[in-house]
Amino acid sequence: MLFLDSFTPYGTQLFLPFSDYRVAFNNISVVDPLYTLPFLFCLVTAMFYNRKRTRRNWWVKAGIYISSAYMLFTIVNKLYINTVFKNSFDNSSINYSRYSVQPTIFNNILWYGIAETETSYKVGFYSLFDSTSKVDTILTIPKNRHLLNVSHPDIKTLTWFSNEYYNLVPMDSSANVQYLDLRYPLLNPKNAQTSMFRFELKKDRDRWNMVPFSGKPPSREDLKEFLNRFYGK
């Protein structure tokens, strides 16, 4: 199971306690029904057969073979998508230091890529349903590192979790700062402020604490834009 987690964007710390390095190959979503459901169906079906029946072993093996074949597809798909994003960033003359690519939630069709420059991040989406092999829209997200002391231990814990892909946004009505985890895809591919993982941080003496979440669920418009982008629209 630990090795399986390393294929997801979340990753896992395989080398603990010697290193906190998180291994993440980013080729399959944390939740992907096309991987989970066939495997689950085969295992549940096998439960209805006696242990000594060869048919039971057939269903178990079928579940392993199908899920493994899909996992292999996601790896090959990731290699192709990597080239799409790299070529798109290069052709846009983006002077980036690194980039990361991963599938969006629940599928392996719509992918999200982020490249880091000195002052900002460049993010975009690509769907296998797109008519061309390039990212059509690349958004720019400023880092805004000046909003707080990013070397503070509490902030460094957050940035480690985000693999240093994060954005800071000032709050309108307070001295609080909103922390956006950009390692995970935006909900609306056209809106750079729709990060699905965001935290409101509040300074409490010499510590930074997270304010209890009081946001709103995703809007219909954001969900519509996400689905449109999935189908290459």
PDB file of C-alpha atoms in Angstrom, residues 25 29 44 76 97 119 130 182 209:
ATOM      1  CA  PHE A  25       5.248   9.989  -9.295  1.00  0.00           C
ATOM      2  CA  SER A  29      -5.187  10.671  -8.951  1.00  0.00           C
ATOM      3  CA  VAL A  44     -16.325  -8.662  -3.980  1.00  0.00           C
ATOM      4  CA  VAL A  76       2.597   5.922 -20.149  1.00  0.00           C
ATOM      5  CA  SER A  97      13.282  26.495 -12.735  1.00  0.00           C
ATOM      6  CA  THR A 119       8.493  35.704  -9.185  1.00  0.00           C
ATOM      7  CA  ASP A 130      -7.935  18.498 -26.833  1.00  0.00           C
ATOM      8  CA  LEU A 182      -0.953  25.162  -5.852  1.00  0.00           C
ATOM      9  CA  ASN A 209      -2.610  29.341  13.211  1.00  0.00           C
TER      10      ASN A 209
END
